[in-house]
Coordinates of C-alpha atoms and ligand atoms in Angstrom, one line a residue:
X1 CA 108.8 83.1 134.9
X2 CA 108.3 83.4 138.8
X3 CA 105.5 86.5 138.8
X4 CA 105.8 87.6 142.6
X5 CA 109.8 88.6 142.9
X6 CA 110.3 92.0 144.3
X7 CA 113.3 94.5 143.0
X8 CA 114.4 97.1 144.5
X9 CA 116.9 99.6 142.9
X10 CA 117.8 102.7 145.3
X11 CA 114.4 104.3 146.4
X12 CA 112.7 102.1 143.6
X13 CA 110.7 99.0 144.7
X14 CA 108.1 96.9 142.8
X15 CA 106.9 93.2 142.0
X16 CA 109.1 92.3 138.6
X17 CA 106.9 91.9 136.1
X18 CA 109.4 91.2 132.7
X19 CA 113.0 90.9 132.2
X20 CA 114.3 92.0 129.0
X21 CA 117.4 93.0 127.4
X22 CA 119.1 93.2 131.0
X23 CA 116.4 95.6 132.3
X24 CA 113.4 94.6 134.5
X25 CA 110.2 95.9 134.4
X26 CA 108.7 96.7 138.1
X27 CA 105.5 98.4 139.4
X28 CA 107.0 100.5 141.5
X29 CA 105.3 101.8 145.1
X30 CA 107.6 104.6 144.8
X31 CA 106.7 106.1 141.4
X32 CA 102.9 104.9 141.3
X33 CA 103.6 103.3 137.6
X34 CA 105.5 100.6 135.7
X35 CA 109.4 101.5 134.6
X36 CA 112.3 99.4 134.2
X37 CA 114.8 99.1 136.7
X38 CA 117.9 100.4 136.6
X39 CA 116.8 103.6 134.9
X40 CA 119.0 104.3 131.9
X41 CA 121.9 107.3 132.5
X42 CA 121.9 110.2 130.3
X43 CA 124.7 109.1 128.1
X44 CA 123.0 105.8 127.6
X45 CA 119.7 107.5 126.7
X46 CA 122.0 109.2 124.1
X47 CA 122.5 106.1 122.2
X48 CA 118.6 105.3 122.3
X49 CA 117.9 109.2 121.2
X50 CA 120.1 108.3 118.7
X51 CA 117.8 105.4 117.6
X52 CA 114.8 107.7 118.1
X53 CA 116.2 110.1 115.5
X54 CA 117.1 107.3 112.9
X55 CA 113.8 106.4 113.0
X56 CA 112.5 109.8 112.2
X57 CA 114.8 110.4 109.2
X58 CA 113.9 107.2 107.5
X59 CA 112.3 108.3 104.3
X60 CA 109.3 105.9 105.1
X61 CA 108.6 107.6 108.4
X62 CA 107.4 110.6 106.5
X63 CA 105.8 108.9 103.7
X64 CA 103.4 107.2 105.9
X65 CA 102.8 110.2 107.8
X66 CA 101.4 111.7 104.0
X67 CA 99.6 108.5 103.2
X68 CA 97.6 109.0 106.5
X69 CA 96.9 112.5 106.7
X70 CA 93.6 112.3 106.3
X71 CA 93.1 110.1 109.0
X72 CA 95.4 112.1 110.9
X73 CA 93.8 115.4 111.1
X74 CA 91.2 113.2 112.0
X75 CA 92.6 112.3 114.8
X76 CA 94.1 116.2 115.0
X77 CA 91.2 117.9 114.5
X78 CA 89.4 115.9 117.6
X79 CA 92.2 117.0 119.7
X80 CA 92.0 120.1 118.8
X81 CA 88.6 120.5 119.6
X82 CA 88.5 118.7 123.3
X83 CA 91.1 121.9 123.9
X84 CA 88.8 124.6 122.5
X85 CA 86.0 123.2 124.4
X86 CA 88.1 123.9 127.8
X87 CA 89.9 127.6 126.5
X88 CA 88.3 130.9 125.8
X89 CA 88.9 131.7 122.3
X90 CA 91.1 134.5 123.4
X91 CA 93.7 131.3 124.0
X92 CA 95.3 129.7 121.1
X93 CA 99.0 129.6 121.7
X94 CA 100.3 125.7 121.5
X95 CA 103.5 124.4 122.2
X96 CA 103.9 120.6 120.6
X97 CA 106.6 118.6 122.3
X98 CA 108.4 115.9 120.1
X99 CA 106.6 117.8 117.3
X100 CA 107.6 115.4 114.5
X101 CA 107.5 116.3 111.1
X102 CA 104.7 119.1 112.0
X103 CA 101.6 118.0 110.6
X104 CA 99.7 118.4 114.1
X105 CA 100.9 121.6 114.6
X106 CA 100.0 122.7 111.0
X107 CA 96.6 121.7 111.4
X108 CA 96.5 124.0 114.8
X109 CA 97.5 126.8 112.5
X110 CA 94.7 126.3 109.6
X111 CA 92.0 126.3 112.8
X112 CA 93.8 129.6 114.0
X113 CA 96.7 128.4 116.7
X114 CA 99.6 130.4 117.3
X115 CA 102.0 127.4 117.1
X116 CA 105.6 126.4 118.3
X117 CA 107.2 123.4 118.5
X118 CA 110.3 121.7 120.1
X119 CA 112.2 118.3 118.4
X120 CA 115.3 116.6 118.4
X121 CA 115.2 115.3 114.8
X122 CA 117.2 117.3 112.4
X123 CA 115.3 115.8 109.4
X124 CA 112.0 116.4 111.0
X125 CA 112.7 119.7 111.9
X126 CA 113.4 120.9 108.2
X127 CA 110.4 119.2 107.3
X128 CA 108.5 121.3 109.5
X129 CA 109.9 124.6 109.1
X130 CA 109.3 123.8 105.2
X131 CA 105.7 123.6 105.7
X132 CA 106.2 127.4 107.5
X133 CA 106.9 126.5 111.0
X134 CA 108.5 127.9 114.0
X135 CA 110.3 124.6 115.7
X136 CA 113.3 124.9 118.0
X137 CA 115.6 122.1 117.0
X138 CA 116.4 121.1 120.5
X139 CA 115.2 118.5 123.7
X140 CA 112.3 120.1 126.0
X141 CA 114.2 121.1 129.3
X142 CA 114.2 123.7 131.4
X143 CA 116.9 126.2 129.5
X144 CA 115.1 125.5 126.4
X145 CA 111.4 126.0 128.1
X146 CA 112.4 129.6 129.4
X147 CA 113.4 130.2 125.9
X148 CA 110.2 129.3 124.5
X149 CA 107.6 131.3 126.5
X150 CA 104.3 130.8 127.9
X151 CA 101.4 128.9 126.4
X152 CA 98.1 128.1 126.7
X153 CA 97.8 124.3 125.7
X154 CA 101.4 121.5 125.4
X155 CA 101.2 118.7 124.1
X156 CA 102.9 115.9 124.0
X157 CA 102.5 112.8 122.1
X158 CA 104.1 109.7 122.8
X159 CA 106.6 111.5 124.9
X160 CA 106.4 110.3 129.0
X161 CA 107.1 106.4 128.1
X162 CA 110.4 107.6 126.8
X163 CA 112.0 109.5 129.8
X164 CA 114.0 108.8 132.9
X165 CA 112.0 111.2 134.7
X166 CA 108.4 112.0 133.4
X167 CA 107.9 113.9 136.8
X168 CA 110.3 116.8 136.6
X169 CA 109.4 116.6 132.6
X170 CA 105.8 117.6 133.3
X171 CA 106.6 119.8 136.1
X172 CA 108.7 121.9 133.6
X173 CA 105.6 121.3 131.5
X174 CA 103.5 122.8 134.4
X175 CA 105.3 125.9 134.5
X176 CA 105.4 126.9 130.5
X177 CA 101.9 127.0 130.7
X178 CA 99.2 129.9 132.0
X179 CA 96.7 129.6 134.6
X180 CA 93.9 127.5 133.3
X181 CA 96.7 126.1 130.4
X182 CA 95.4 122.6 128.7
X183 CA 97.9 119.7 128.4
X184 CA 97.0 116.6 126.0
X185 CA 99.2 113.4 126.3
X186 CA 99.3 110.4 125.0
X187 CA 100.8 107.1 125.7
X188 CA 100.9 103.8 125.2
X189 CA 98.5 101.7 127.3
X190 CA 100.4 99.0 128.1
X191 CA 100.2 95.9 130.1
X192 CA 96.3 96.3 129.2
X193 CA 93.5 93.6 129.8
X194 CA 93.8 92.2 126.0
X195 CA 97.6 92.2 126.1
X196 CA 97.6 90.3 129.4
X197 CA 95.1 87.7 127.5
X198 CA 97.9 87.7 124.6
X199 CA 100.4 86.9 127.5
X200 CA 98.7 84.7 129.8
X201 CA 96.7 82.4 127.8
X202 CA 98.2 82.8 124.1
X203 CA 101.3 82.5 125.0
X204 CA 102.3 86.0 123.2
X205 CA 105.8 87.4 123.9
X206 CA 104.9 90.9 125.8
X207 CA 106.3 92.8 121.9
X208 CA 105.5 96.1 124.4
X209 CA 108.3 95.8 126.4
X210 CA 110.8 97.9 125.0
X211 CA 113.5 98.6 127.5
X212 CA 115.4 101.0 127.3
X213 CA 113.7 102.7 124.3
X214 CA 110.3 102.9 126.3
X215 CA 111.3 103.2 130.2
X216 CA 107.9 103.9 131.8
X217 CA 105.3 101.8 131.2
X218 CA 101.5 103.7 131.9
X219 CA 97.9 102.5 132.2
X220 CA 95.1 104.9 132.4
X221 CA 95.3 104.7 136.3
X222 CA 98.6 105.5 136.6
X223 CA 98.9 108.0 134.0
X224 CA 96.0 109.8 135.3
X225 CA 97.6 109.6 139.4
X226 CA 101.0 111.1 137.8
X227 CA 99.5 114.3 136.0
X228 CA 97.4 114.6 139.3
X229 CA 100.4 114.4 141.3
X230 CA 101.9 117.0 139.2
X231 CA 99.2 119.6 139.6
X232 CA 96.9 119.2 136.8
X233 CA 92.9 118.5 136.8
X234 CA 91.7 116.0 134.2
X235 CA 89.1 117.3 132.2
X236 CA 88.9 114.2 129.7
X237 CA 90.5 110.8 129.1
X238 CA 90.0 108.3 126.2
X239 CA 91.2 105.6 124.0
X240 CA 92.8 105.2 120.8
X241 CA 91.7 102.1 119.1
X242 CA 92.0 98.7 120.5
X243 CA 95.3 97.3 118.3
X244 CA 95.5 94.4 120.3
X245 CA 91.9 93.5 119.4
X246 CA 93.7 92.4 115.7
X247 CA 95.7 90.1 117.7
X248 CA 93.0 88.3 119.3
X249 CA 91.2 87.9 116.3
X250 CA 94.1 86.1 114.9
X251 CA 96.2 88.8 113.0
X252 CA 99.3 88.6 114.2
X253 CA 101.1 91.8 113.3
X254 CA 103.9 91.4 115.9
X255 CA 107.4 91.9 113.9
X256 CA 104.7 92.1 110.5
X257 CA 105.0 95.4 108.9
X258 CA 103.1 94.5 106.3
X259 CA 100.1 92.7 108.3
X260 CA 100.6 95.7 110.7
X261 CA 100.0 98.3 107.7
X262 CA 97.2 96.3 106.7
X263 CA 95.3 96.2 110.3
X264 CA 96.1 99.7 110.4
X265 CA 94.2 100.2 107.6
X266 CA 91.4 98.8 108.5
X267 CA 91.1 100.7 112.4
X268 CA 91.6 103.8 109.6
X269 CA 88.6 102.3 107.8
X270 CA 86.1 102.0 110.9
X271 CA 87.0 105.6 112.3
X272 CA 86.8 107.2 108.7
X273 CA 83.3 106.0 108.3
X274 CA 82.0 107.2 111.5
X275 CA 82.9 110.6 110.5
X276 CA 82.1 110.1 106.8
X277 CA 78.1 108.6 108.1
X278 CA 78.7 111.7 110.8
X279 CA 78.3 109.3 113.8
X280 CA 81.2 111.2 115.5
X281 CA 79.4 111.7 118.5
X282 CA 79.4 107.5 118.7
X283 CA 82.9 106.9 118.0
X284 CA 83.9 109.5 120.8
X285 CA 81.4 107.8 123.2
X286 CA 82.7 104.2 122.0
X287 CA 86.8 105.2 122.7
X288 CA 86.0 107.4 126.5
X289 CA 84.3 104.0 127.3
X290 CA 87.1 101.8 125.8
X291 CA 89.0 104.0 128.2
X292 CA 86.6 103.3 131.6
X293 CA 87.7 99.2 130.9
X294 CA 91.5 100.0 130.8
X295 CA 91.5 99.0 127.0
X296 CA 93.0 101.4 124.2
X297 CA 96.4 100.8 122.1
X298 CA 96.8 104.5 123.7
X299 CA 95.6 106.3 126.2
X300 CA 94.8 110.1 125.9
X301 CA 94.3 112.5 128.8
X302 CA 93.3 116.7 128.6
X303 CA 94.4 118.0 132.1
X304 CA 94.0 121.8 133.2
X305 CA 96.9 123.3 135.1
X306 CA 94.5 124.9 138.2
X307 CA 93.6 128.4 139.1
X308 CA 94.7 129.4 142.3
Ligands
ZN401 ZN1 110.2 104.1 140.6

C-alpha cells in the first residue's frame, strides 16, 4: 500500500498509515498521536464495549489472571512502589480505572491503600467486591468522578487506546486527583521499531491494528506529549517487556494462543528470576532503557498533577 496519502476527517489530518476494517489509521497533526479516522460514535463504541465485557466474563479471563498472580503482583508491587516513592506516606487513597477483576487494587490494600475502583464488567465487578472491594459498577465520566471523590494516585491500565477522546478522559482524570496526585498509565506501544521490522521486512500483517476496539494508537513520544498537554509532569516512564522480540526470533504467536501462552511464559520466567537472584535493580534499569529506544510491548508512564 501507497505510504504517503494524507486524510483528513473534520479537524483531523494525518499521513494514512493502515486501512483496516473500513477505518484508517492516521498520525494526526491535530491530536499529536496515531487514531483511526472516522472516530467511532458513542452508540457504535457500545457494540465494541459490549465486546470488551464478553471478554471479561469469559471464565478463562479470570483463570489466567489466578495462574499469573504471582507474576502479577510482581508487576503490582513495582507499581506500587514508583508511587510511594513520589507521595508522602500521609497519601494512600487510589482510584483504579477499568479495575478488572481487582487483583491490583487488592494488592494496594495488603501494602496499606485506601482503594476504589470503577468498571463496566458486571462479572468482574462481583469478582472484585468478593475479594472485599469497593468498585462502582459504572464507565469513568464526569457524573461518576464527582461521585467518587478525590484521590491521591489513578490509574489506569490499558484504558487511553480504547477511547474517542483520551483528552477530556484525562482531564476528568486531572481533576479527581489532589495537588501533587500521581497518575500511572499504560498502553500499548504500538507501531514500535520491532513491529515496523515485522512489517516492513517480514512481511508481518500489522496484528496491532485493532480498529475500532483500540482507536488511539500511542508511542512513548506521544503518550508522554498528551499527559503533558493535559497538565501532568512525568516523573518516570518505562517498558514492559519486548513481546515482539518472540516474533523476531521466530515464534510466531500472532492468532496462537497457545504459542502466545507459552512466550508469555517464558517473559514471566526472565522477570521472575531477577527478582528471585534479587537483581531488581537490573531489570528496572534494563525496561526505563528499553523505554529511551521506543521498544516495550507497553509503555508505562508516572505523571504528577503540578502544585500551583
Ligand atoms: Zn486527531
Amino acid at each position: 500500500m501507497t505510504k504517503s496519502k494524507k486524510r483528513t476527517w473534520h479537524q483531523h489530518q494525518g499521513l494514512i498509515l493502515e486501512t483496516k476494517n473500513g477505518f484508517d489509521v492516521i498520525d494526526c497533526s491535530l491530536c499529536g498521536f496515531k487514531h483511526i479516522v472516522p472516530i467511532p460514535t458513542p452508540e457504535e463504541l457500545e457494540k465494541t464495549y459490549k465486546h470488551e465485557y464478553y471478554t471479561r466474563e469469559k471464565p478463562l479471563y479470570l483463570e489466567r489472571y489466578r495462574e499469573d498472580l504471582d507474576w502479577w503482583n510482581m508487576v503490582y508491587d513495582e507499581r506500587y512502589e514508583i508511587l510511594e516513592k513520589h507521595l508522602s506516606p500521609t497519601r494512600r487513597r487510589i482510584l483504579d480505572i477499568g479495575s478488572g477483576p481487582g487483583f491490583f487494587l487488592l494488592r494496594g490494600k495488603e501494602r496499606g491503600w485506601i482503594t476504589k475502583g470503577i468498571e463496566p464488567s458486571n462479572q468482574a465487578v462481583l469478582h472484585s467486591q468478593e475479594l472485599g472491594l469497593e468498585i462502582a459498577n459504572d464507565f469513568f465520566s464526569k457524573e461518576t468522578a464527582k461521585k467518587l471523590g478525590r484521590f491521591d494516585a489513578i490509574n489506569m491500565s490499558l484504558v487511553l487506546e480504547h477511547l474517542p477522546d483520551p483528552v477530556h478522559f484525562l482531564r476528568i482524570a486531572y481533576e479527581s486527583l489532589d495537588e501533587g496526585g500521581v497518575l500511572s498509565s499504560s498502553v500499548p506501544n504500538d507501531f514500535n521499531p520491532f513491529q515496523n521490522v515485522l512489517r516492513d521486512t517480514l512481511e508481518y500483517e500489522p496484528w496491532w491494528v485493532a480498529p475500532p476496539h483500540h482507536i488511539n494508537y500511542f508511542d512513548f513520544s506521544s503518550l508522554r506529549k498528551l499527559l503533558e498537554r493535559c497538565g501532568f509532569e512525568i516523573v518516570h516512564q518505562e517498558a514492559s517487556f519486548p513481546m515482539d522480540m518472540f516474533l523476531l526470533m521466530g515464534e510466531n504467536y500472532v492468532g496462537n494462543d497457545a504459542l502466545g501462552r507459552e512466550c508469555h511464559e517464558k517473559r514471566k520466567r526472565f522477570e521472575m528470576n531477577f527478582i528471585k537472584a534479587e537483581f531488581r535493580e537490573l531489570k528496572q534499569a534494563l525496561y526505563k532503557n528499553l523505554s529511551n529506544l521506543g521498544l516495550g510491548r507497553e509503555a508505562i508512564f508516572f505523571a504528577k498533577k503540578k502544585f500551583y
